Amino acid sequence: MTAKSMEQLVALAKRRGFIFQSNEIYGGLQGVYDYGPLGVELKNNLKSIWWSSMIYERDDIEGLDASILTHSDVLRYSGHEETFTDPLIDCRSCKYRCRADQLVDGKCPNCGSDDLTEPRPFNLMFKTSVGPIAGDDNFVYLRPETAQQIFTNFKNILDSSSRSLPFGIAQVGKAFRNEITPRNFIFRVREFEQMELEYFVHPAKDQDYFNEWVQTRLKWWIDIGISEQNLELYEVPENDLSHYSKSTTDIMYKFPHGTEELEGIANRTDFDLGSHTKNQKDYSLSATVLSNDKSNSKLAINDPESKEWVIPYVIEPSAGVDRGVLALLNEAYTEERLENDDTRIVLKFNPRLAPIKVAVIPLKKNNSEIVKLAHKIKDSIQSLRIGRIVVENTGNIGKSYRKHDEIGTPICITVDFDSLENEDVTIRDRDTMEQIRQPISKLSEFVKHQIK
Ligand code: ATP
């Protein structure tokens, strides 16, 4: 059974150190969260599985880690200054502010009044200034998507990696949006992370690659542990498409608060590379772009067949890391009724995602021989570099098992008096709770096999 409510996930996330409200000791900052000791491991594991699937397990994608501070011209020519807005409405009765699509039957979702202002566009980008004096001519934006710096680096990467079409550039990193109403825990926040791929293809082949990426990305989420019945594809209707998109399919997930977007796959056409290219009239662009006299670069590629310069089309799978973490927590969360009528909470993560891979538990807290052996075992498993391994020296074996069930540790290893004599240990499986005895000499092999 998946989580009954968001409250259960929020409570577990705080109690066990996954996710905290940011700036909490000063009353909190709305729409911003901090990832604690376990949250940072889970998030890093998610990002590294994505990175590996994009960069290491394929041969057609390069990585990038570009700046967050973004030149205002980049976001001007990308169309974000003009169109990256949400329609904002104020309720005159209770002063509640919301997006136009959040009205309930045309009334304020807070007090039910229909005394509302007309919707007005509200730009979601955060601005800051560079240098000691703030002014109109030295402001920059915090990027609202990681994608734009992939486009501005297109030529750098093309020239330094000698790629030909199709090829991609992938990036993981922070993005910022001044959401009007951040809500639903880490689902809609003002500071978040994206895992974005811009895949450059020949203009004639765009829709084939688009369809292929929708399927690839859907399968990826299933492979890392999201159940198929909680996922669905949503084809965004033409009048809801972003300004750059020819077609978009969203991968929707059944979150505790409702079915909403986890990842979007968009056909961005030649809009972005075309927008940032000098002398745009030299190319047969399909997109309508702002005339650009600021860029000093042509973001095109020489087509070996026609020998002509073409501006590639871009297929973009863009996933939210935070929404991924929320979906994974929701999927993993399980409550089980035990034979003695107790309830056990278990996070049944795919072992690759689990924040802690193995907990080594000395049966007696104060027995120095047992504790020493536990640390020796920890060090030897840690050297496999499969993630975080801990020694859990509370002296209370039942409590330790409960804790590691709740944070999703796949394997617990208990070191007892017999371990000192016989050089073996008890291994407990998180999901089945089965316990087996294993020689210490075989532990590394056993753990490596389980945490693939
Ligand atoms: P939504 O319609 O939910 O606002 P979007 O269509 O604006 O999302 P995109 O611009 O396609 O989102 O961004 C790509 C991905 O980035 C989304 O699928 C989502 O996972 C993530 N994302 C976007 N906005 C937020 C946010 N405010 N908080 C957390 N994640 C976000």
CSV table of C-alpha atoms and ligand atoms in Angstrom, one decimal:
chain,number,residue,atom,x,y,z
A,1,MET,CA,0.0,0.0,0.0
A,2,THR,CA,1.4,3.5,-0.8
A,3,ALA,CA,1.2,6.4,1.7
A,4,LYS,CA,-2.2,7.4,2.8
A,5,SER,CA,-1.4,11.1,3.0
A,6,MET,CA,1.2,13.7,2.4
A,7,GLU,CA,1.3,14.3,6.2
A,8,GLN,CA,2.7,10.8,6.8
A,9,LEU,CA,5.6,11.5,4.3
A,10,VAL,CA,6.2,14.9,5.8
A,11,ALA,CA,6.3,13.5,9.3
A,12,LEU,CA,8.6,10.7,8.4
A,13,ALA,CA,10.9,13.0,6.4
A,14,LYS,CA,11.4,15.3,9.4
A,15,ARG,CA,11.6,12.6,12.1
A,16,ARG,CA,14.3,10.6,10.3
A,17,GLY,CA,16.2,13.5,8.8
A,18,PHE,CA,15.3,13.4,5.1
A,19,ILE,CA,13.8,16.9,4.6
A,20,PHE,CA,13.3,20.0,6.8
A,21,GLN,CA,11.5,23.3,6.3
A,22,SER,CA,14.2,25.8,5.3
A,23,ASN,CA,15.1,28.6,7.7
A,24,GLU,CA,12.8,27.0,10.3
A,25,ILE,CA,14.4,28.6,13.4
A,26,TYR,CA,13.4,32.0,12.0
A,27,GLY,CA,9.9,31.0,11.2
A,28,GLY,CA,10.7,29.3,7.8
A,29,LEU,CA,10.9,30.5,4.3
A,30,GLN,CA,7.9,29.5,2.2
A,31,GLY,CA,8.5,27.2,-0.8
A,32,VAL,CA,12.1,26.3,0.2
A,33,TYR,CA,13.3,23.1,1.8
A,34,ASP,CA,16.6,21.6,3.1
A,35,TYR,CA,17.7,18.0,2.6
A,36,GLY,CA,19.0,16.5,5.8
A,37,PRO,CA,21.6,13.6,6.3
A,38,LEU,CA,19.3,11.0,4.6
A,39,GLY,CA,17.7,13.3,2.1
A,40,VAL,CA,21.0,14.3,0.6
A,41,GLU,CA,22.0,10.7,0.1
A,42,LEU,CA,18.6,9.8,-1.5
A,43,LYS,CA,18.8,12.9,-3.8
A,44,ASN,CA,22.4,12.2,-4.7
A,45,ASN,CA,21.6,8.6,-5.5
A,46,LEU,CA,18.7,9.7,-7.8
A,47,LYS,CA,20.9,12.2,-9.6
A,48,SER,CA,23.8,9.8,-10.0
A,49,ILE,CA,21.5,7.0,-11.5
A,50,TRP,CA,20.1,9.6,-14.0
A,51,TRP,CA,23.6,10.8,-14.8
A,52,SER,CA,24.9,7.3,-15.3
A,53,SER,CA,21.9,6.4,-17.6
A,54,MET,CA,22.5,9.5,-19.7
A,55,ILE,CA,26.2,9.9,-19.9
A,56,TYR,CA,27.9,6.5,-19.0
A,57,GLU,CA,25.4,3.9,-20.3
A,58,ARG,CA,25.0,5.7,-23.7
A,59,ASP,CA,27.6,7.0,-26.1
A,60,ASP,CA,25.8,10.1,-27.5
A,61,ILE,CA,25.6,12.5,-24.6
A,62,GLU,CA,28.0,14.9,-23.0
A,63,GLY,CA,27.7,16.5,-19.5
A,64,LEU,CA,27.7,20.1,-18.4
A,65,ASP,CA,27.7,22.1,-15.1
A,66,ALA,CA,27.0,25.7,-16.1
A,67,SER,CA,26.4,28.8,-14.0
A,68,ILE,CA,23.2,29.7,-12.2
A,69,LEU,CA,23.6,33.4,-12.6
A,70,THR,CA,22.4,34.2,-16.1
A,71,HIS,CA,23.0,37.2,-18.4
A,72,SER,CA,19.7,39.0,-18.9
A,73,ASP,CA,20.1,38.8,-22.7
A,74,VAL,CA,20.0,35.0,-22.6
A,75,LEU,CA,16.6,35.1,-21.0
A,76,ARG,CA,15.5,38.0,-23.1
A,77,TYR,CA,16.2,36.2,-26.4
A,78,SER,CA,14.9,32.8,-25.0
A,79,GLY,CA,11.5,34.5,-24.6
A,80,HIS,CA,11.4,34.1,-20.8
A,81,GLU,CA,11.4,37.9,-20.1
A,82,GLU,CA,8.3,38.2,-22.2
A,83,THR,CA,6.4,35.0,-21.6
A,84,PHE,CA,7.6,33.2,-18.5
A,85,THR,CA,4.6,34.4,-16.5
A,86,ASP,CA,1.7,33.0,-14.5
A,87,PRO,CA,-1.7,34.9,-14.4
A,88,LEU,CA,-2.0,36.4,-10.9
A,89,ILE,CA,-5.3,37.1,-9.3
A,90,ASP,CA,-6.0,38.9,-5.9
A,91,CYS,CA,-9.1,38.4,-3.8
A,92,ARG,CA,-10.3,41.8,-2.7
A,93,SER,CA,-12.2,40.3,0.2
A,94,CYS,CA,-9.5,38.2,2.0
A,95,LYS,CA,-6.4,39.5,0.1
A,96,TYR,CA,-5.5,35.9,-0.9
A,97,ARG,CA,-3.3,35.6,-4.0
A,98,CYS,CA,-3.4,32.7,-6.4
A,99,ARG,CA,-2.9,31.7,-10.0
A,100,ALA,CA,-6.0,32.0,-12.2
A,101,ASP,CA,-6.2,28.3,-12.7
A,102,GLN,CA,-6.5,27.8,-9.0
A,103,LEU,CA,-9.9,29.5,-8.7
A,104,VAL,CA,-12.7,27.2,-7.7
A,105,ASP,CA,-15.7,27.7,-10.0
A,106,GLY,CA,-14.5,31.3,-10.6
A,107,LYS,CA,-14.3,32.0,-6.9
A,108,CYS,CA,-11.5,32.6,-4.4
A,109,PRO,CA,-10.2,29.2,-3.2
A,110,ASN,CA,-9.6,30.7,0.3
A,111,CYS,CA,-12.9,32.5,1.2
A,112,GLY,CA,-15.2,31.7,-1.7
A,113,SER,CA,-15.7,35.4,-2.7
A,114,ASP,CA,-16.1,36.4,-6.4
A,115,ASP,CA,-14.7,39.9,-5.8
A,116,LEU,CA,-11.5,39.3,-7.7
A,117,THR,CA,-9.0,41.4,-9.7
A,118,GLU,CA,-8.5,40.7,-13.4
A,119,PRO,CA,-5.6,38.3,-14.0
A,120,ARG,CA,-2.3,40.0,-14.6
A,121,PRO,CA,1.0,38.5,-15.8
A,122,PHE,CA,3.5,37.8,-13.0
A,123,ASN,CA,7.1,37.0,-14.2
A,124,LEU,CA,8.4,34.0,-12.3
A,125,MET,CA,12.1,34.8,-12.6
A,126,PHE,CA,14.2,35.9,-9.7
A,127,LYS,CA,16.5,38.9,-10.3
A,128,THR,CA,19.7,39.9,-8.5
A,129,SER,CA,22.5,42.4,-9.2
A,130,VAL,CA,26.1,41.8,-10.0
A,131,GLY,CA,28.7,44.1,-8.5
A,132,PRO,CA,28.5,46.5,-5.6
A,133,ILE,CA,25.9,48.9,-7.0
A,134,ALA,CA,22.5,47.6,-7.9
A,135,GLY,CA,21.0,49.2,-11.0
A,136,ASP,CA,19.0,48.5,-14.1
A,137,ASP,CA,22.0,47.7,-16.3
A,138,ASN,CA,23.8,45.2,-14.1
A,139,PHE,CA,21.0,42.8,-13.0
A,140,VAL,CA,21.2,39.1,-13.8
A,141,TYR,CA,18.6,36.3,-13.3
A,142,LEU,CA,18.8,33.1,-11.3
A,143,ARG,CA,18.1,30.6,-14.1
A,144,PRO,CA,14.5,29.4,-14.2
A,145,GLU,CA,15.6,26.2,-16.1
A,146,THR,CA,19.0,24.7,-16.6
A,147,ALA,CA,18.4,24.4,-20.3
A,148,GLN,CA,19.4,27.9,-21.5
A,149,GLN,CA,23.1,27.5,-20.5
A,150,ILE,CA,23.1,24.2,-22.5
A,151,PHE,CA,22.1,26.2,-25.5
A,152,THR,CA,24.6,29.0,-24.9
A,153,ASN,CA,27.4,26.4,-24.6
A,154,PHE,CA,26.3,24.5,-27.7
A,155,LYS,CA,29.2,25.7,-29.8
A,156,ASN,CA,31.8,25.2,-27.1
A,157,ILE,CA,30.8,21.6,-26.6
A,158,LEU,CA,30.4,20.9,-30.3
A,159,ASP,CA,33.9,22.3,-31.0
A,160,SER,CA,35.6,20.5,-28.1
A,161,SER,CA,33.9,17.1,-28.5
A,162,SER,CA,33.6,16.8,-32.3
A,163,ARG,CA,30.0,15.5,-32.2
A,164,SER,CA,27.6,15.1,-35.1
A,165,LEU,CA,23.8,14.7,-35.0
A,166,PRO,CA,22.1,13.2,-33.1
A,167,PHE,CA,23.8,14.0,-29.8
A,168,GLY,CA,22.8,15.4,-26.4
A,169,ILE,CA,24.0,17.6,-23.6
A,170,ALA,CA,22.9,16.8,-20.1
A,171,GLN,CA,22.9,18.8,-16.9
A,172,VAL,CA,21.7,18.5,-13.3
A,173,GLY,CA,21.4,21.6,-11.1
A,174,LYS,CA,19.3,24.2,-9.4
A,175,ALA,CA,16.6,26.3,-11.0
A,176,PHE,CA,14.5,29.1,-9.4
A,177,ARG,CA,11.0,30.2,-9.9
A,178,ASN,CA,9.1,32.7,-7.9
A,179,GLU,CA,6.0,30.5,-7.8
A,180,ILE,CA,2.8,32.4,-6.7
A,181,THR,CA,1.6,29.6,-4.5
A,182,PRO,CA,4.3,27.1,-3.6
A,183,ARG,CA,2.6,24.0,-2.0
A,184,ASN,CA,2.4,20.3,-1.5
A,185,PHE,CA,5.7,19.9,0.3
A,186,ILE,CA,8.6,19.6,-2.2
A,187,PHE,CA,6.3,19.3,-5.2
A,188,ARG,CA,6.0,23.0,-6.0
A,189,VAL,CA,8.9,25.0,-4.6
A,190,ARG,CA,10.8,28.2,-5.4
A,191,GLU,CA,14.2,26.6,-5.4
A,192,PHE,CA,14.5,23.2,-6.9
A,193,GLU,CA,16.7,20.9,-9.0
A,194,GLN,CA,16.2,19.7,-12.5
A,195,MET,CA,17.8,16.8,-14.5
A,196,GLU,CA,17.7,18.1,-18.1
A,197,LEU,CA,18.8,16.7,-21.4
A,198,GLU,CA,18.8,18.7,-24.6
A,199,TYR,CA,19.0,16.2,-27.4
A,200,PHE,CA,19.9,17.7,-30.8
A,201,VAL,CA,18.5,16.1,-33.9
A,202,HIS,CA,18.2,16.7,-37.6
A,203,PRO,CA,15.0,18.8,-38.2
A,204,ALA,CA,13.5,16.1,-40.4
A,205,LYS,CA,13.6,13.5,-37.6
A,206,ASP,CA,12.3,15.4,-34.7
A,207,GLN,CA,9.1,13.5,-34.0
A,208,ASP,CA,10.7,10.1,-34.1
A,209,TYR,CA,13.2,11.1,-31.5
A,210,PHE,CA,10.5,12.8,-29.5
A,211,ASN,CA,8.5,9.6,-29.3
A,212,GLU,CA,11.6,7.5,-28.5
A,213,TRP,CA,12.5,9.8,-25.6
A,214,VAL,CA,9.0,9.6,-24.1
A,215,GLN,CA,9.2,5.8,-23.9
A,216,THR,CA,12.9,5.8,-22.7
A,217,ARG,CA,12.1,8.2,-19.8
A,218,LEU,CA,8.9,6.4,-18.8
A,219,LYS,CA,10.8,3.1,-18.7
A,220,TRP,CA,13.6,4.7,-16.6
A,221,TRP,CA,11.2,5.7,-13.8
A,222,ILE,CA,9.7,2.2,-13.8
A,223,ASP,CA,13.2,0.7,-13.6
A,224,ILE,CA,14.2,2.7,-10.6
A,225,GLY,CA,11.1,1.6,-8.6
A,226,ILE,CA,8.0,3.7,-9.6
A,227,SER,CA,5.1,1.4,-10.2
A,228,GLU,CA,3.7,1.5,-13.6
A,229,GLN,CA,0.1,1.9,-12.5
A,230,ASN,CA,1.0,5.2,-10.7
A,231,LEU,CA,2.4,6.7,-13.9
A,232,GLU,CA,0.6,8.0,-17.0
A,233,LEU,CA,1.4,10.0,-20.1
A,234,TYR,CA,-0.4,13.3,-20.8
A,235,GLU,CA,-0.2,15.0,-24.2
A,236,VAL,CA,-0.3,18.7,-23.5
A,237,PRO,CA,-3.0,20.4,-25.7
A,238,GLU,CA,-1.8,22.8,-28.3
A,239,ASN,CA,-3.1,25.9,-26.5
A,240,ASP,CA,-1.3,25.0,-23.3
A,241,LEU,CA,2.1,24.5,-24.8
A,242,SER,CA,5.1,26.6,-23.7
A,243,HIS,CA,6.2,29.4,-26.1
A,244,TYR,CA,9.0,27.2,-27.5
A,245,SER,CA,7.2,23.9,-27.9
A,246,LYS,CA,5.8,22.1,-30.9
A,247,SER,CA,4.6,19.2,-28.8
A,248,THR,CA,5.0,18.2,-25.1
A,249,THR,CA,4.2,15.0,-23.3
A,250,ASP,CA,4.2,15.0,-19.5
A,251,ILE,CA,5.0,11.9,-17.4
A,252,MET,CA,2.4,12.2,-14.7
A,253,TYR,CA,2.7,10.6,-11.3
A,254,LYS,CA,-0.1,9.8,-8.8
A,255,PHE,CA,1.3,12.0,-5.9
A,256,PRO,CA,-0.5,11.9,-2.5
A,257,HIS,CA,-2.2,15.2,-3.4
A,258,GLY,CA,-3.2,14.2,-7.0
A,259,THR,CA,-1.9,13.2,-10.4
A,260,GLU,CA,0.6,15.8,-11.6
A,261,GLU,CA,3.7,16.3,-13.7
A,262,LEU,CA,6.9,14.5,-12.7
A,263,GLU,CA,8.8,15.1,-16.0
A,264,GLY,CA,8.0,16.9,-19.2
A,265,ILE,CA,9.3,15.9,-22.7
A,266,ALA,CA,9.2,18.7,-25.1
A,267,ASN,CA,10.0,19.2,-28.8
A,268,ARG,CA,11.6,22.7,-28.6
A,269,THR,CA,12.2,22.7,-32.3
A,270,ASP,CA,15.0,25.2,-33.5
A,271,PHE,CA,13.5,27.9,-31.3
A,272,ASP,CA,16.3,28.1,-28.7
A,273,LEU,CA,19.4,27.7,-30.9
A,274,GLY,CA,17.8,29.9,-33.5
A,275,SER,CA,17.0,32.6,-30.8
A,276,HIS,CA,20.6,32.7,-29.7
A,277,THR,CA,22.2,32.7,-33.2
A,278,LYS,CA,23.6,35.8,-35.0
A,279,ASN,CA,22.4,36.5,-38.5
A,280,GLN,CA,19.3,34.3,-38.1
A,281,LYS,CA,18.0,35.2,-41.6
A,282,ASP,CA,20.8,33.0,-43.1
A,283,TYR,CA,18.9,29.9,-41.9
A,284,SER,CA,15.5,28.5,-42.7
A,285,LEU,CA,14.1,28.6,-39.1
A,286,SER,CA,10.7,27.1,-38.4
A,287,ALA,CA,10.3,29.0,-35.2
A,288,THR,CA,9.5,32.7,-34.8
A,289,VAL,CA,12.3,34.3,-32.8
A,290,LEU,CA,13.3,37.8,-31.6
A,291,SER,CA,15.8,39.4,-34.0
A,292,ASN,CA,19.1,39.1,-32.2
A,293,ASP,CA,21.9,41.6,-32.7
A,294,LYS,CA,23.7,40.8,-29.5
A,295,SER,CA,24.9,37.2,-29.9
A,296,ASN,CA,28.3,36.7,-31.6
A,297,SER,CA,27.8,33.0,-32.4
A,298,LYS,CA,26.1,30.7,-34.8
A,299,LEU,CA,24.6,27.7,-33.1
A,300,ALA,CA,24.4,25.5,-36.2
A,301,ILE,CA,26.0,22.3,-37.4
A,302,ASN,CA,27.2,21.4,-40.9
A,303,ASP,CA,25.0,18.6,-42.3
A,304,PRO,CA,27.4,16.1,-44.0
A,305,GLU,CA,24.7,15.0,-46.5
A,306,SER,CA,23.5,18.4,-47.8
A,307,LYS,CA,26.8,20.2,-46.8
A,308,GLU,CA,24.5,23.0,-45.5
A,309,TRP,CA,24.5,24.6,-42.1
A,310,VAL,CA,21.4,23.6,-40.2
A,311,ILE,CA,20.1,24.7,-36.8
A,312,PRO,CA,19.2,21.4,-35.1
A,313,TYR,CA,15.9,20.7,-33.4
A,314,VAL,CA,15.9,19.9,-29.7
A,315,ILE,CA,14.1,17.2,-27.8
A,316,GLU,CA,14.1,17.9,-24.1
A,317,PRO,CA,13.3,15.4,-21.3
A,318,SER,CA,13.2,17.6,-18.2
A,319,ALA,CA,12.7,16.0,-14.8
A,320,GLY,CA,12.4,17.5,-11.4
A,321,VAL,CA,14.7,16.0,-8.8
A,322,ASP,CA,12.5,17.1,-5.9
A,323,ARG,CA,9.4,15.7,-7.5
A,324,GLY,CA,11.4,12.5,-8.1
A,325,VAL,CA,12.3,12.3,-4.4
A,326,LEU,CA,8.7,12.8,-3.4
A,327,ALA,CA,7.5,10.1,-5.8
A,328,LEU,CA,10.2,7.7,-4.6
A,329,LEU,CA,9.3,8.3,-0.9
A,330,ASN,CA,5.6,7.8,-1.7
A,331,GLU,CA,6.3,4.5,-3.6
A,332,ALA,CA,8.7,3.2,-0.9
A,333,TYR,CA,6.4,4.0,2.0
A,334,THR,CA,4.8,0.8,3.4
A,335,GLU,CA,3.0,0.0,6.6
A,336,GLU,CA,2.8,-3.7,7.5
A,337,ARG,CA,0.8,-5.4,10.2
A,338,LEU,CA,3.1,-7.9,12.0
A,339,GLU,CA,2.0,-11.2,13.6
A,340,ASN,CA,2.1,-9.6,17.1
A,341,ASP,CA,-0.3,-6.9,15.8
A,342,ASP,CA,2.4,-4.2,15.8
A,343,THR,CA,2.7,-2.0,12.7
A,344,ARG,CA,6.1,-1.7,11.0
A,345,ILE,CA,6.9,1.2,8.7
A,346,VAL,CA,9.3,0.3,5.9
A,347,LEU,CA,10.7,2.4,3.1
A,348,LYS,CA,11.1,-0.3,0.3
A,349,PHE,CA,13.6,1.6,-1.8
A,350,ASN,CA,15.4,0.1,-4.7
A,351,PRO,CA,18.8,-0.7,-3.0
A,352,ARG,CA,20.6,1.7,-5.4
A,353,LEU,CA,18.5,4.6,-4.0
A,354,ALA,CA,18.6,3.7,-0.4
A,355,PRO,CA,20.4,6.4,1.7
A,356,ILE,CA,22.2,3.9,3.8
A,357,LYS,CA,23.2,0.6,2.1
A,358,VAL,CA,24.2,-1.4,5.2
A,359,ALA,CA,24.0,-0.9,9.0
A,360,VAL,CA,26.4,-2.9,11.0
A,361,ILE,CA,25.0,-3.4,14.5
A,362,PRO,CA,27.1,-4.5,17.5
A,363,LEU,CA,24.8,-6.7,19.8
A,364,LYS,CA,26.4,-5.2,22.9
A,365,LYS,CA,27.1,-1.5,23.0
A,366,ASN,CA,29.9,-1.7,25.6
A,367,ASN,CA,31.7,-4.8,24.5
A,368,SER,CA,34.9,-3.4,22.9
A,369,GLU,CA,35.7,-6.5,21.0
A,370,ILE,CA,32.3,-6.7,19.3
A,371,VAL,CA,32.3,-2.9,18.6
A,372,LYS,CA,35.8,-3.1,17.1
A,373,LEU,CA,34.8,-6.0,14.8
A,374,ALA,CA,31.7,-4.0,13.7
A,375,HIS,CA,33.9,-1.1,12.7
A,376,LYS,CA,36.3,-3.4,10.9
A,377,ILE,CA,33.4,-4.8,8.9
A,378,LYS,CA,32.0,-1.3,8.2
A,379,ASP,CA,35.5,-0.2,6.8
A,380,SER,CA,35.8,-3.3,4.6
A,381,ILE,CA,32.3,-2.9,3.1
A,382,GLN,CA,32.7,0.9,2.8
A,383,SER,CA,35.8,0.3,0.6
A,384,LEU,CA,33.5,-1.2,-2.0
A,385,ARG,CA,32.3,2.4,-2.7
A,386,ILE,CA,28.7,1.5,-3.0
A,387,GLY,CA,27.4,4.3,-0.8
A,388,ARG,CA,27.1,5.0,2.9
A,389,ILE,CA,27.6,2.2,5.4
A,390,VAL,CA,27.1,3.0,9.1
A,391,VAL,CA,27.8,1.4,12.5
A,392,GLU,CA,24.6,1.6,14.6
A,393,ASN,CA,25.8,1.3,18.2
A,394,THR,CA,22.7,1.9,20.3
A,395,GLY,CA,22.8,-1.4,22.1
A,396,ASN,CA,19.1,-2.0,21.3
A,397,ILE,CA,18.8,-4.4,18.4
A,398,GLY,CA,15.0,-4.1,18.0
A,399,LYS,CA,15.1,-0.4,17.9
A,400,SER,CA,18.0,-0.4,15.4
A,401,TYR,CA,16.0,-2.7,13.1
A,402,ARG,CA,13.0,-0.5,13.4
A,403,LYS,CA,15.0,2.6,12.5
A,404,HIS,CA,16.7,1.0,9.5
A,405,ASP,CA,13.3,-0.3,8.2
A,406,GLU,CA,11.9,3.2,8.4
A,407,ILE,CA,14.8,4.7,6.5
A,408,GLY,CA,15.0,1.9,4.0
A,409,THR,CA,18.4,0.3,4.7
A,410,PRO,CA,18.3,-2.9,2.7
A,411,ILE,CA,20.8,-4.9,4.8
A,412,CYS,CA,21.5,-5.0,8.6
A,413,ILE,CA,24.5,-7.0,9.8
A,414,THR,CA,24.6,-7.9,13.5
A,415,VAL,CA,27.8,-8.7,15.2
A,416,ASP,CA,27.5,-10.9,18.4
A,417,PHE,CA,29.6,-13.0,20.7
A,418,ASP,CA,29.6,-15.9,18.3
A,419,SER,CA,31.0,-13.6,15.6
A,420,LEU,CA,34.2,-13.3,17.7
A,421,GLU,CA,34.6,-17.1,17.9
A,422,ASN,CA,33.3,-18.2,14.5
A,423,GLU,CA,34.0,-15.2,12.3
A,424,ASP,CA,30.4,-15.0,11.1
A,425,VAL,CA,27.5,-12.6,11.4
A,426,THR,CA,23.7,-12.4,11.2
A,427,ILE,CA,22.4,-10.7,8.0
A,428,ARG,CA,18.8,-9.4,8.1
A,429,ASP,CA,16.9,-8.6,4.9
A,430,ARG,CA,14.7,-5.4,5.1
A,431,ASP,CA,11.8,-6.6,3.1
A,432,THR,CA,11.4,-10.2,4.2
A,433,MET,CA,12.9,-9.7,7.7
A,434,GLU,CA,14.7,-13.1,7.1
A,435,GLN,CA,17.9,-13.6,9.0
A,436,ILE,CA,20.8,-15.8,7.8
A,437,ARG,CA,24.2,-16.5,9.1
A,438,GLN,CA,27.1,-15.7,6.8
A,439,PRO,CA,30.9,-16.0,7.2
A,440,ILE,CA,32.6,-12.5,7.4
A,441,SER,CA,34.9,-13.5,4.6
A,442,LYS,CA,31.9,-13.7,2.2
A,443,LEU,CA,30.3,-10.4,3.2
A,444,SER,CA,31.7,-8.1,0.5
A,445,GLU,CA,30.6,-10.5,-2.2
A,446,PHE,CA,27.1,-10.9,-0.6
A,447,VAL,CA,26.6,-7.1,-0.3
A,448,LYS,CA,27.9,-6.3,-3.8
A,449,HIS,CA,25.4,-8.9,-5.1
A,450,GLN,CA,22.5,-7.3,-3.2
A,451,ILE,CA,23.2,-3.6,-3.9
A,452,LYS,CA,23.6,-3.7,-7.7
B,1,ATP,P1,4.2,22.9,-13.6
B,1,ATP,O1,3.2,22.9,-14.8
B,1,ATP,O2,3.9,21.8,-12.6
B,1,ATP,O3,4.4,24.2,-13.0
B,1,ATP,P2,6.2,23.1,-15.6
B,1,ATP,O4,5.5,22.6,-16.8
B,1,ATP,O5,6.3,24.6,-15.5
B,1,ATP,O6,5.6,22.5,-14.3
B,1,ATP,P3,8.7,22.5,-16.7
B,1,ATP,O7,9.0,23.9,-17.0
B,1,ATP,O8,8.4,21.6,-17.8
B,1,ATP,O9,7.6,22.5,-15.5
B,1,ATP,O10,10.0,22.0,-15.8
B,1,ATP,C1,10.5,20.7,-15.9
B,1,ATP,C2,10.4,19.9,-14.6
B,1,ATP,O11,10.9,20.7,-13.5
B,1,ATP,C3,8.9,19.6,-14.2
B,1,ATP,O12,8.5,18.4,-14.8
B,1,ATP,C4,9.1,19.5,-12.7
B,1,ATP,O13,9.5,18.1,-12.3
B,1,ATP,C5,10.2,20.4,-12.3
B,1,ATP,N1,9.6,21.6,-11.8
B,1,ATP,C6,9.1,22.7,-12.4
B,1,ATP,N2,8.7,23.7,-11.6
B,1,ATP,C7,8.9,23.2,-10.3
B,1,ATP,C8,8.7,23.7,-9.0
B,1,ATP,N3,8.2,24.9,-8.8
B,1,ATP,N4,9.1,22.9,-8.0
B,1,ATP,C9,9.6,21.7,-8.1
B,1,ATP,N5,9.8,21.2,-9.4
B,1,ATP,C10,9.5,21.9,-10.4
